[in-house]
Amino acid sequence: MRVAIGSKNPVKIEAVSRAYVEAYPGRGMEFIPLNAPSSVSRQPMSNEETRIGAINRAKFALEKSGADYGVGLEGGLHPVEGQWYCIGWVAIVDKKGVCSLGSTAMIAVPKKVMNLIFEGMELGEAADATFGAVNSKQKGGFSSFLTNGVLNRTDEYRIPVHHALSRFLHPELFETPSQNILSEATPNAYSHH
């Protein structure tokens, strides 16, 4: 089984590879990391924009690699009743164009961090500036800071990879096929809200 991952971030590669090995024990696997464009904002600022970024990365990875699956992971932010939350989406696309999605849990982003984001930083950069870290988005990530290391970015993304794989593990339970994602046009990049 060949799996193209639309990222070269070691955290995302580890999350996808661990989930696939857990979901398909004993299967031969080849993982192909690629730098895939999200075609959304550098820092997605809504649930929808983040989800579209994941889908675009998955489509690109599949199309450029010829793999069996393309996997896209996108982190973003989403406002709920005046509070901003960190959210992540995972999209998996197969050669038939079936797309399946999974998401991370959300964690509140403090106003101090959001102020840095509104000034133009990505969440990872703002977290590094706030906590005195370097390149945390390729390590434990934002949630690791706020949970004193209990959570980490690899596990956060591994779980929604499993969520997205469920459609492929149990296709008989999904009577209505997902939209054919490969025939859709890639949306234009969003602007910051």
PDB file of C-alpha atoms in Angstrom, residues 36-174:
ATOM      1  CA  ALA A  36       1.746  19.988  -0.917  1.00  0.00           C
ATOM      2  CA  PRO A  37       0.125  23.422  -1.215  1.00  0.00           C
ATOM      3  CA  SER A  38      -3.002  24.057   0.812  1.00  0.00           C
ATOM      4  CA  SER A  39      -4.260  26.836  -1.511  1.00  0.00           C
ATOM      5  CA  VAL A  40      -5.741  28.562   1.540  1.00  0.00           C
ATOM      6  CA  SER A  41      -4.327  31.221   3.871  1.00  0.00           C
ATOM      7  CA  ARG A  42      -0.950  30.686   5.488  1.00  0.00           C
ATOM      8  CA  GLN A  43      -2.923  30.656   8.753  1.00  0.00           C
ATOM      9  CA  PRO A  44      -6.449  29.329   8.117  1.00  0.00           C
ATOM     10  CA  MET A  45      -8.979  31.261  10.188  1.00  0.00           C
ATOM     11  CA  SER A  46     -12.094  29.068  10.008  1.00  0.00           C
ATOM     12  CA  ASN A  47     -13.167  25.451  10.246  1.00  0.00           C
ATOM     13  CA  GLU A  48     -14.121  25.484   6.561  1.00  0.00           C
ATOM     14  CA  GLU A  49     -10.862  27.005   5.360  1.00  0.00           C
ATOM     15  CA  THR A  50      -8.850  24.506   7.411  1.00  0.00           C
ATOM     16  CA  ARG A  51     -10.879  21.579   6.037  1.00  0.00           C
ATOM     17  CA  ILE A  52     -10.427  22.792   2.441  1.00  0.00           C
ATOM     18  CA  GLY A  53      -6.676  23.118   3.028  1.00  0.00           C
ATOM     19  CA  ALA A  54      -6.509  19.470   4.148  1.00  0.00           C
ATOM     20  CA  ILE A  55      -8.492  18.320   1.102  1.00  0.00           C
ATOM     21  CA  ASN A  56      -6.282  20.308  -1.268  1.00  0.00           C
ATOM     22  CA  ARG A  57      -3.130  18.811   0.250  1.00  0.00           C
ATOM     23  CA  ALA A  58      -4.570  15.284  -0.010  1.00  0.00           C
ATOM     24  CA  LYS A  59      -5.569  15.766  -3.664  1.00  0.00           C
ATOM     25  CA  PHE A  60      -2.149  17.179  -4.571  1.00  0.00           C
ATOM     26  CA  ALA A  61      -0.317  14.337  -2.809  1.00  0.00           C
ATOM     27  CA  LEU A  62      -2.403  11.692  -4.577  1.00  0.00           C
ATOM     28  CA  GLU A  63      -2.131  13.298  -8.009  1.00  0.00           C
ATOM     29  CA  LYS A  64       1.627  13.927  -7.845  1.00  0.00           C
ATOM     30  CA  SER A  65       2.562  10.517  -6.420  1.00  0.00           C
ATOM     31  CA  GLY A  66       0.235   7.986  -8.047  1.00  0.00           C
ATOM     32  CA  ALA A  67      -0.131   6.406  -4.588  1.00  0.00           C
ATOM     33  CA  ASP A  68      -3.159   4.458  -3.371  1.00  0.00           C
ATOM     34  CA  TYR A  69      -4.101   7.214  -0.923  1.00  0.00           C
ATOM     35  CA  GLY A  70      -3.343  10.897  -0.548  1.00  0.00           C
ATOM     36  CA  VAL A  71      -3.448  12.309   2.980  1.00  0.00           C
ATOM     37  CA  GLY A  72      -3.689  16.006   3.785  1.00  0.00           C
ATOM     38  CA  LEU A  73      -3.396  17.529   7.251  1.00  0.00           C
ATOM     39  CA  GLU A  74      -4.151  21.163   7.992  1.00  0.00           C
ATOM     40  CA  GLY A  75      -4.100  23.087  11.239  1.00  0.00           C
ATOM     41  CA  GLY A  76      -6.175  26.211  11.678  1.00  0.00           C
ATOM     42  CA  LEU A  77      -8.208  28.386  13.985  1.00  0.00           C
ATOM     43  CA  HIS A  78     -11.953  28.742  14.456  1.00  0.00           C
ATOM     44  CA  PRO A  79     -13.979  31.216  16.532  1.00  0.00           C
ATOM     45  CA  VAL A  80     -16.774  30.004  18.818  1.00  0.00           C
ATOM     46  CA  GLU A  81     -18.760  32.608  20.767  1.00  0.00           C
ATOM     47  CA  GLY A  82     -15.873  35.069  20.941  1.00  0.00           C
ATOM     48  CA  GLN A  83     -13.190  32.517  21.858  1.00  0.00           C
ATOM     49  CA  TRP A  84     -10.686  31.272  19.258  1.00  0.00           C
ATOM     50  CA  TYR A  85      -9.838  27.565  19.132  1.00  0.00           C
ATOM     51  CA  CYS A  86      -7.065  25.587  17.477  1.00  0.00           C
ATOM     52  CA  ILE A  87      -8.477  22.903  15.132  1.00  0.00           C
ATOM     53  CA  GLY A  88      -6.926  20.367  12.758  1.00  0.00           C
ATOM     54  CA  TRP A  89      -8.462  18.514   9.822  1.00  0.00           C
ATOM     55  CA  VAL A  90      -7.304  15.359   8.042  1.00  0.00           C
ATOM     56  CA  ALA A  91      -8.481  14.426   4.548  1.00  0.00           C
ATOM     57  CA  ILE A  92      -7.815  11.089   2.864  1.00  0.00           C
ATOM     58  CA  VAL A  93      -8.513  10.686  -0.857  1.00  0.00           C
ATOM     59  CA  ASP A  94      -8.300   7.453  -2.841  1.00  0.00           C
ATOM     60  CA  LYS A  95      -7.869   6.843  -6.587  1.00  0.00           C
ATOM     61  CA  LYS A  96     -11.662   6.693  -7.080  1.00  0.00           C
ATOM     62  CA  GLY A  97     -11.967  10.233  -5.742  1.00  0.00           C
ATOM     63  CA  VAL A  98     -13.590   9.192  -2.472  1.00  0.00           C
ATOM     64  CA  CYS A  99     -12.691  11.680   0.257  1.00  0.00           C
ATOM     65  CA  SER A 100     -13.001  10.977   3.958  1.00  0.00           C
ATOM     66  CA  LEU A 101     -12.448  13.497   6.741  1.00  0.00           C
ATOM     67  CA  GLY A 102     -11.488  13.485  10.416  1.00  0.00           C
ATOM     68  CA  SER A 103     -10.800  16.311  12.844  1.00  0.00           C
ATOM     69  CA  THR A 104      -8.829  16.933  15.992  1.00  0.00           C
ATOM     70  CA  ALA A 105     -10.345  18.083  19.241  1.00  0.00           C
ATOM     71  CA  MET A 106     -10.322  21.852  19.744  1.00  0.00           C
ATOM     72  CA  ILE A 107      -8.293  23.704  22.364  1.00  0.00           C
ATOM     73  CA  ALA A 108      -8.789  27.346  23.341  1.00  0.00           C
ATOM     74  CA  VAL A 109      -6.148  29.827  22.170  1.00  0.00           C
ATOM     75  CA  PRO A 110      -5.301  32.555  24.723  1.00  0.00           C
ATOM     76  CA  LYS A 111      -5.843  36.184  23.697  1.00  0.00           C
ATOM     77  CA  LYS A 112      -2.108  36.905  24.028  1.00  0.00           C
ATOM     78  CA  VAL A 113      -1.377  34.286  21.350  1.00  0.00           C
ATOM     79  CA  MET A 114      -4.264  35.446  19.141  1.00  0.00           C
ATOM     80  CA  ASN A 115      -2.946  39.020  19.239  1.00  0.00           C
ATOM     81  CA  LEU A 116       0.330  37.792  17.695  1.00  0.00           C
ATOM     82  CA  ILE A 117      -1.639  35.907  15.034  1.00  0.00           C
ATOM     83  CA  PHE A 118      -3.659  39.030  14.195  1.00  0.00           C
ATOM     84  CA  GLU A 119      -0.312  40.804  13.751  1.00  0.00           C
ATOM     85  CA  GLY A 120       0.591  38.255  11.041  1.00  0.00           C
ATOM     86  CA  MET A 121       2.150  35.215  12.766  1.00  0.00           C
ATOM     87  CA  GLU A 122       1.041  31.610  12.278  1.00  0.00           C
ATOM     88  CA  LEU A 123      -0.077  29.752  15.405  1.00  0.00           C
ATOM     89  CA  GLY A 124       3.230  27.858  15.609  1.00  0.00           C
ATOM     90  CA  GLU A 125       5.234  31.078  15.437  1.00  0.00           C
ATOM     91  CA  ALA A 126       2.982  32.760  18.012  1.00  0.00           C
ATOM     92  CA  ALA A 127       3.278  29.762  20.339  1.00  0.00           C
ATOM     93  CA  ASP A 128       7.077  29.800  19.982  1.00  0.00           C
ATOM     94  CA  ALA A 129       7.156  33.533  20.797  1.00  0.00           C
ATOM     95  CA  THR A 130       4.848  33.095  23.799  1.00  0.00           C
ATOM     96  CA  PHE A 131       6.546  30.044  25.299  1.00  0.00           C
ATOM     97  CA  GLY A 132      10.154  30.757  24.262  1.00  0.00           C
ATOM     98  CA  ALA A 133      10.387  27.713  22.000  1.00  0.00           C
ATOM     99  CA  VAL A 134      11.782  27.057  18.507  1.00  0.00           C
ATOM    100  CA  ASN A 135       9.865  25.295  15.698  1.00  0.00           C
ATOM    101  CA  SER A 136       7.324  23.724  18.070  1.00  0.00           C
ATOM    102  CA  LYS A 137       4.952  22.860  15.217  1.00  0.00           C
ATOM    103  CA  GLN A 138       7.418  20.147  14.176  1.00  0.00           C
ATOM    104  CA  LYS A 139       7.611  18.898  17.779  1.00  0.00           C
ATOM    105  CA  GLY A 140       4.983  18.773  20.526  1.00  0.00           C
ATOM    106  CA  GLY A 141       2.926  21.648  19.182  1.00  0.00           C
ATOM    107  CA  PHE A 142       0.658  24.249  20.751  1.00  0.00           C
ATOM    108  CA  SER A 143      -1.437  21.797  22.790  1.00  0.00           C
ATOM    109  CA  SER A 144       1.697  20.410  24.404  1.00  0.00           C
ATOM    110  CA  PHE A 145       2.448  23.841  25.890  1.00  0.00           C
ATOM    111  CA  LEU A 146      -1.064  24.319  27.254  1.00  0.00           C
ATOM    112  CA  THR A 147      -1.309  20.793  28.716  1.00  0.00           C
ATOM    113  CA  ASN A 148       2.197  20.787  30.240  1.00  0.00           C
ATOM    114  CA  GLY A 149       3.320  18.102  27.813  1.00  0.00           C
ATOM    115  CA  VAL A 150       0.449  15.656  28.362  1.00  0.00           C
ATOM    116  CA  LEU A 151      -0.764  16.023  24.760  1.00  0.00           C
ATOM    117  CA  ASN A 152       1.434  16.138  21.681  1.00  0.00           C
ATOM    118  CA  ARG A 153       0.850  17.027  18.064  1.00  0.00           C
ATOM    119  CA  THR A 154       1.596  13.536  16.716  1.00  0.00           C
ATOM    120  CA  ASP A 155      -1.172  11.911  18.773  1.00  0.00           C
ATOM    121  CA  GLU A 156      -3.529  14.799  18.067  1.00  0.00           C
ATOM    122  CA  TYR A 157      -3.262  14.109  14.337  1.00  0.00           C
ATOM    123  CA  ARG A 158      -3.002  10.300  14.593  1.00  0.00           C
ATOM    124  CA  ILE A 159      -6.558  10.088  15.961  1.00  0.00           C
ATOM    125  CA  PRO A 160      -8.263  12.013  13.109  1.00  0.00           C
ATOM    126  CA  VAL A 161      -6.270   9.953  10.592  1.00  0.00           C
ATOM    127  CA  HIS A 162      -8.043   6.934  12.131  1.00  0.00           C
ATOM    128  CA  HIS A 163     -11.358   8.814  11.923  1.00  0.00           C
ATOM    129  CA  ALA A 164     -10.795   9.492   8.215  1.00  0.00           C
ATOM    130  CA  LEU A 165      -9.686   5.892   7.559  1.00  0.00           C
ATOM    131  CA  SER A 166     -12.997   4.554   8.921  1.00  0.00           C
ATOM    132  CA  ARG A 167     -14.776   5.086   5.573  1.00  0.00           C
ATOM    133  CA  PHE A 168     -12.131   2.960   3.820  1.00  0.00           C
ATOM    134  CA  LEU A 169     -12.105   0.282   6.528  1.00  0.00           C
ATOM    135  CA  HIS A 170     -15.912  -0.081   6.446  1.00  0.00           C
ATOM    136  CA  PRO A 171     -17.101   1.047   2.983  1.00  0.00           C
ATOM    137  CA  GLU A 172     -20.213  -1.144   3.288  1.00  0.00           C
ATOM    138  CA  LEU A 173     -21.489   1.089   6.117  1.00  0.00           C
ATOM    139  CA  PHE A 174     -21.325   4.251   4.036  1.00  0.00           C
TER     140      PHE A 174
END
